[in-house]
Tab-separated table of C-alpha atoms in Angstrom:
chain	number	residue	atom	x	y	z
R	289	MET	CA	-0.280	10.480	24.845
R	290	ILE	CA	0.875	7.904	22.286
R	291	LYS	CA	-1.992	5.539	23.016
R	292	GLU	CA	-4.573	8.306	22.637
R	293	ALA	CA	-3.001	9.359	19.326
R	294	PHE	CA	-3.176	5.836	17.896
R	295	ARG	CA	-6.738	5.439	19.162
R	296	ALA	CA	-7.750	8.678	17.454
R	297	ALA	CA	-5.835	7.915	14.247
R	298	PHE	CA	-6.994	4.338	13.684
R	299	PRO	CA	-10.569	5.104	12.499
R	300	HIS	CA	-9.160	7.470	9.877
R	301	THR	CA	-6.951	4.693	8.490
R	302	VAL	CA	-9.635	1.995	8.182
R	303	PRO	CA	-10.515	2.925	4.548
R	304	VAL	CA	-6.791	2.989	3.801
R	305	PHE	CA	-6.405	-0.493	5.259
R	306	ALA	CA	-9.086	-1.775	2.877
R	307	GLY	CA	-7.130	-0.383	-0.077
R	308	LEU	CA	-3.483	-0.777	0.885
R	309	TRP	CA	-3.677	-4.216	2.447
R	310	PHE	CA	-5.502	-5.887	-0.434
R	311	LEU	CA	-3.364	-4.132	-3.031
R	312	GLY	CA	-0.324	-5.186	-1.026
R	313	LEU	CA	-1.568	-8.758	-1.219
R	314	ALA	CA	-1.990	-8.437	-4.986
R	315	TYR	CA	1.504	-6.971	-5.274
R	316	GLY	CA	3.047	-9.796	-3.254
R	317	ILE	CA	1.227	-12.383	-5.354
R	318	TYR	CA	2.363	-10.633	-8.533
R	319	MET	CA	5.970	-10.695	-7.340
R	320	ASN	CA	5.686	-14.385	-6.545
R	321	ALA	CA	4.205	-15.125	-9.960
R	322	SER	CA	7.127	-13.227	-11.504
R	323	GLY	CA	9.590	-15.586	-9.817
R	324	PHE	CA	10.563	-13.680	-6.664
R	325	SER	CA	10.429	-14.998	-3.109
R	326	PHE	CA	8.415	-13.184	-0.437
R	327	VAL	CA	11.616	-11.476	0.751
R	328	TYR	CA	11.585	-9.210	-2.325
R	329	PRO	CA	8.101	-7.705	-1.877
R	330	LEU	CA	8.772	-7.413	1.867
R	331	LEU	CA	12.014	-5.447	1.440
R	332	MET	CA	10.705	-3.374	-1.472
R	333	ALA	CA	7.605	-2.450	0.512
R	334	MET	CA	9.746	-1.502	3.505
R	335	PHE	CA	12.340	0.634	1.681
R	336	ILE	CA	10.727	1.857	-1.550
R	337	TYR	CA	7.255	2.288	-0.057
R	338	GLY	CA	5.693	3.524	-3.280
R	339	GLY	CA	2.882	1.322	-4.549
R	340	SER	CA	2.886	2.359	-8.218
R	341	LEU	CA	6.672	2.379	-8.381
R	342	GLU	CA	6.900	-1.052	-6.777
R	343	PHE	CA	4.636	-2.572	-9.414
R	344	VAL	CA	6.746	-0.982	-12.161
R	345	ALA	CA	9.930	-2.109	-10.399
R	346	VAL	CA	8.957	-5.743	-11.037
R	347	THR	CA	9.319	-5.161	-14.769
R	348	MET	CA	12.584	-3.268	-14.262
R	349	LEU	CA	14.005	-6.120	-12.186
R	350	LEU	CA	13.217	-8.544	-14.991
R	351	SER	CA	14.747	-6.267	-17.643
R	352	SER	CA	18.366	-5.488	-18.458
R	353	PHE	CA	20.361	-3.369	-16.001
R	354	ALA	CA	19.602	0.322	-16.685
R	355	PRO	CA	20.118	2.475	-13.562
R	356	ALA	CA	19.600	5.829	-15.311
R	357	GLN	CA	16.292	4.684	-16.789
R	358	ALA	CA	15.197	3.286	-13.424
R	359	PHE	CA	16.057	6.588	-11.706
R	360	LEU	CA	14.114	8.671	-14.234
R	361	MET	CA	11.146	6.312	-14.079
R	362	ALA	CA	11.076	6.485	-10.283
R	363	LEU	CA	11.373	10.291	-10.372
R	364	VAL	CA	8.480	10.687	-12.798
R	365	ILE	CA	6.190	8.223	-11.013
R	366	GLN	CA	6.824	9.659	-7.538
R	367	ALA	CA	7.198	13.334	-8.498
R	368	ARG	CA	3.795	14.192	-7.005
R	369	HIS	CA	5.348	13.695	-3.560
R	370	LEU	CA	7.331	16.899	-4.116
R	371	PHE	CA	4.055	18.801	-4.006
R	372	TYR	CA	2.879	16.852	-0.974
R	373	GLY	CA	6.069	17.843	0.835
R	374	LEU	CA	5.653	21.536	-0.003
R	375	SER	CA	2.091	21.425	1.319
R	376	MET	CA	3.209	19.915	4.626
R	377	LEU	CA	6.142	22.237	5.411
R	378	ASP	CA	4.244	24.219	8.042
R	379	ARG	CA	2.583	21.161	9.562
R	380	PHE	CA	5.894	19.346	10.077
R	381	ARG	CA	7.521	22.205	11.978
R	382	GLY	CA	8.580	21.365	15.516
R	383	MET	CA	8.099	17.609	15.073
R	384	GLY	CA	11.647	16.703	16.112
R	385	TRP	CA	12.733	13.177	15.170
R	386	LYS	CA	9.183	12.320	14.076
R	387	LYS	CA	9.610	14.616	11.065
R	388	PHE	CA	11.960	12.123	9.358
R	389	CYS	CA	9.446	9.292	9.782
R	390	LEU	CA	6.624	11.501	8.523
R	391	ILE	CA	8.617	12.489	5.430
R	392	PHE	CA	9.582	8.928	4.550
R	393	GLY	CA	6.084	7.554	5.160
R	394	MET	CA	4.114	10.282	3.353
R	395	CYS	CA	2.279	8.228	0.736
R	396	ASP	CA	-0.865	9.466	-1.032
R	397	GLU	CA	-3.249	8.138	1.588
R	398	THR	CA	-1.223	9.350	4.563
R	399	PHE	CA	-0.947	12.825	3.048
R	400	SER	CA	-4.718	12.975	2.505
R	401	ILE	CA	-5.468	12.065	6.125
R	402	ASN	CA	-2.765	14.161	7.802
R	403	TYR	CA	-3.623	17.212	5.722
R	404	SER	CA	-7.401	17.157	6.161
R	405	ALA	CA	-8.163	15.254	9.394
R	406	ARG	CA	-9.669	17.087	12.350
R	407	ILE	CA	-7.469	16.092	15.273
R	408	PRO	CA	-9.484	15.701	18.507
R	409	GLU	CA	-8.756	18.051	21.384
R	410	GLY	CA	-6.230	16.690	23.839
R	411	VAL	CA	-4.453	14.587	21.181
R	412	ASP	CA	-0.926	15.638	20.286
R	413	ARG	CA	-0.754	16.645	16.613
R	414	GLY	CA	2.716	15.177	16.059
R	415	TRP	CA	1.855	11.805	17.533
R	416	PHE	CA	-1.455	11.713	15.652
R	417	MET	CA	0.309	12.244	12.334
R	418	PHE	CA	2.961	9.713	13.292
R	419	ALA	CA	0.269	7.159	14.168
R	420	VAL	CA	-1.465	7.634	10.807
R	421	THR	CA	1.868	7.279	9.001
R	422	PHE	CA	2.941	4.210	10.960
R	423	LEU	CA	-0.386	2.383	10.602
R	424	ASN	CA	-0.559	2.942	6.848
R	425	TYR	CA	3.047	1.791	6.509
R	426	ILE	CA	2.292	-1.418	8.405
R	427	TYR	CA	-0.799	-2.079	6.256
R	428	TRP	CA	1.212	-1.950	3.046
R	429	VAL	CA	4.284	-3.849	4.258
R	430	SER	CA	2.287	-6.633	5.926
R	431	GLY	CA	0.011	-6.997	2.905
R	432	ALA	CA	2.957	-7.243	0.503
R	433	ALA	CA	4.768	-9.774	2.687
R	434	LEU	CA	1.667	-11.921	3.168
R	435	GLY	CA	0.893	-11.779	-0.546
R	436	GLY	CA	4.407	-12.966	-1.312
R	437	ILE	CA	4.018	-15.883	1.095
R	438	LEU	CA	0.565	-16.896	-0.120
R	439	GLY	CA	1.375	-16.307	-3.778
R	440	GLY	CA	2.658	-19.816	-4.271
R	441	LEU	CA	-0.310	-21.351	-2.443
R	442	VAL	CA	-3.337	-19.402	-3.679
R	443	HIS	CA	-4.124	-18.557	-7.297
R	444	PHE	CA	-6.934	-16.178	-8.253
R	445	ASP	CA	-7.735	-13.504	-10.815
R	446	THR	CA	-6.792	-10.032	-9.511
R	447	ASP	CA	-8.356	-8.075	-12.400
R	448	GLY	CA	-10.278	-5.083	-11.066
R	449	LEU	CA	-8.648	-5.145	-7.647
R	450	SER	CA	-6.939	-1.798	-8.282
R	451	PHE	CA	-10.361	-0.094	-8.193
R	452	VAL	CA	-10.187	-0.434	-4.405
R	453	MET	CA	-7.742	2.495	-4.408
R	454	THR	CA	-10.053	4.595	-6.568
R	455	ALA	CA	-12.973	3.910	-4.251
R	456	MET	CA	-10.867	4.783	-1.220
R	457	PHE	CA	-9.854	8.168	-2.648
R	458	ILE	CA	-13.488	8.908	-3.479
R	459	VAL	CA	-14.380	8.258	0.169
R	460	ILE	CA	-11.552	10.524	1.394
R	461	PHE	CA	-12.598	13.271	-1.041
R	462	MET	CA	-16.245	13.092	0.028
R	463	ASP	CA	-15.239	13.164	3.694
R	464	GLN	CA	-13.201	16.333	3.140
R	465	TRP	CA	-16.036	17.853	1.066
R	466	MET	CA	-18.539	17.336	3.875
R	467	LYS	CA	-16.173	18.756	6.527
R	468	ASP	CA	-15.337	21.996	4.687
R	469	ARG	CA	-17.748	24.929	4.862
R	470	LYS	CA	-16.386	26.191	1.547
R	471	HIS	CA	-15.237	23.931	-1.265
R	472	TRP	CA	-12.716	26.096	-3.082
R	473	THR	CA	-9.771	23.722	-2.697
R	474	ALA	CA	-11.774	20.704	-3.851
R	475	LEU	CA	-13.153	22.599	-6.846
R	476	ILE	CA	-9.685	23.864	-7.796
R	477	GLY	CA	-8.394	20.304	-7.689
R	478	LEU	CA	-11.238	18.998	-9.836
R	479	VAL	CA	-11.082	21.759	-12.443
R	480	CYS	CA	-7.279	21.655	-12.786
R	481	THR	CA	-7.249	17.872	-13.051
R	482	ILE	CA	-10.024	17.737	-15.663
R	483	LEU	CA	-8.448	20.478	-17.782
R	484	CYS	CA	-4.998	18.870	-17.651
R	485	ARG	CA	-6.513	15.479	-18.436
R	486	VAL	CA	-8.069	16.933	-21.596
R	487	VAL	CA	-4.961	18.860	-22.648
R	488	PHE	CA	-2.184	16.400	-21.745
R	489	THR	CA	-4.052	13.034	-22.119
R	490	ALA	CA	-4.273	10.238	-19.566
R	491	GLU	CA	-0.604	9.205	-19.862
R	492	SER	CA	0.955	12.530	-18.798
R	493	PHE	CA	-1.617	14.721	-17.034
R	494	MET	CA	-0.584	14.014	-13.428
R	495	ILE	CA	2.443	16.330	-13.112
R	496	PRO	CA	0.846	19.267	-15.017
R	497	SER	CA	-2.302	19.001	-12.909
R	498	MET	CA	-0.277	19.044	-9.676
R	499	ILE	CA	1.648	22.113	-10.872
R	500	CYS	CA	-1.601	23.814	-11.851
R	501	ILE	CA	-3.177	23.056	-8.459
R	502	LEU	CA	-0.078	24.308	-6.625
R	503	LEU	CA	-0.037	27.581	-8.582
R	504	CYS	CA	-3.754	28.165	-8.070
R	505	LEU	CA	-3.557	27.517	-4.333
R	506	THR	CA	-0.457	29.717	-4.049
R	507	PHE	CA	-1.953	32.740	-5.796
R	508	LEU	CA	-5.441	32.308	-4.339
R	509	ARG	CA	-4.371	31.368	-0.810
R	510	LYS	CA	-5.338	34.641	0.892
R	511	PRO	CA	-8.847	35.014	-0.621
R	512	ILE	CA	-9.544	31.334	0.031
R	513	GLU	CA	-8.421	31.680	3.672
R	514	ARG	CA	-10.674	34.719	4.079
R	515	GLU	CA	-13.585	32.618	2.837
R	516	GLY	CA	-12.676	29.821	5.251
R	517	GLY	CA	-12.048	27.328	2.491
R	518	LEU	CA	-8.418	26.393	3.164
R	519	SER	CA	-7.442	24.176	6.087
């Protein structure tokens, strides 16, 4: 059962590996260049497990001690995970002890796969989602640790490397677009994001767009389900 779940989950995580592992390397190298040993990116990747927050945490570690500011910064940066959690309430039911691992490991990429992937027949849904979560977690942690180790040995320009994540999300979006018979959810996401980007600017559009998407999906859930456009 477990082996079949990992075998089925691995192909879905290959694009994530390309993004998370190389960004993890860049993060580890950045930490090393900032004066931290590889132990710091390793432990931060293991326990924080939030890519954007971990990059920001480097600056906070080098600044004066301000726990309240650090808490608020972490809350704002990771607030989108609140919406991810609400979306996965039904899917996590009956998972037993695996639920706690799935909650902790629900990063952007893991949420995208576990929410939209078509699980093959005969593969346990809980173990499939656990396999996706575990593999993505290992990609990030191993990349960060290796980057921290190699940071003192290899020096290169990492400008533009973050586009790997953008490309990965485009691939995931296109995969979901091609699988769905109707595209209501994708269109709602695009329209809400574009409108909020125009209204709230690039610095603060993320939270409003997530709220807008959540409200639209909540009020339009039944008609979308009737049209077959909501997984």
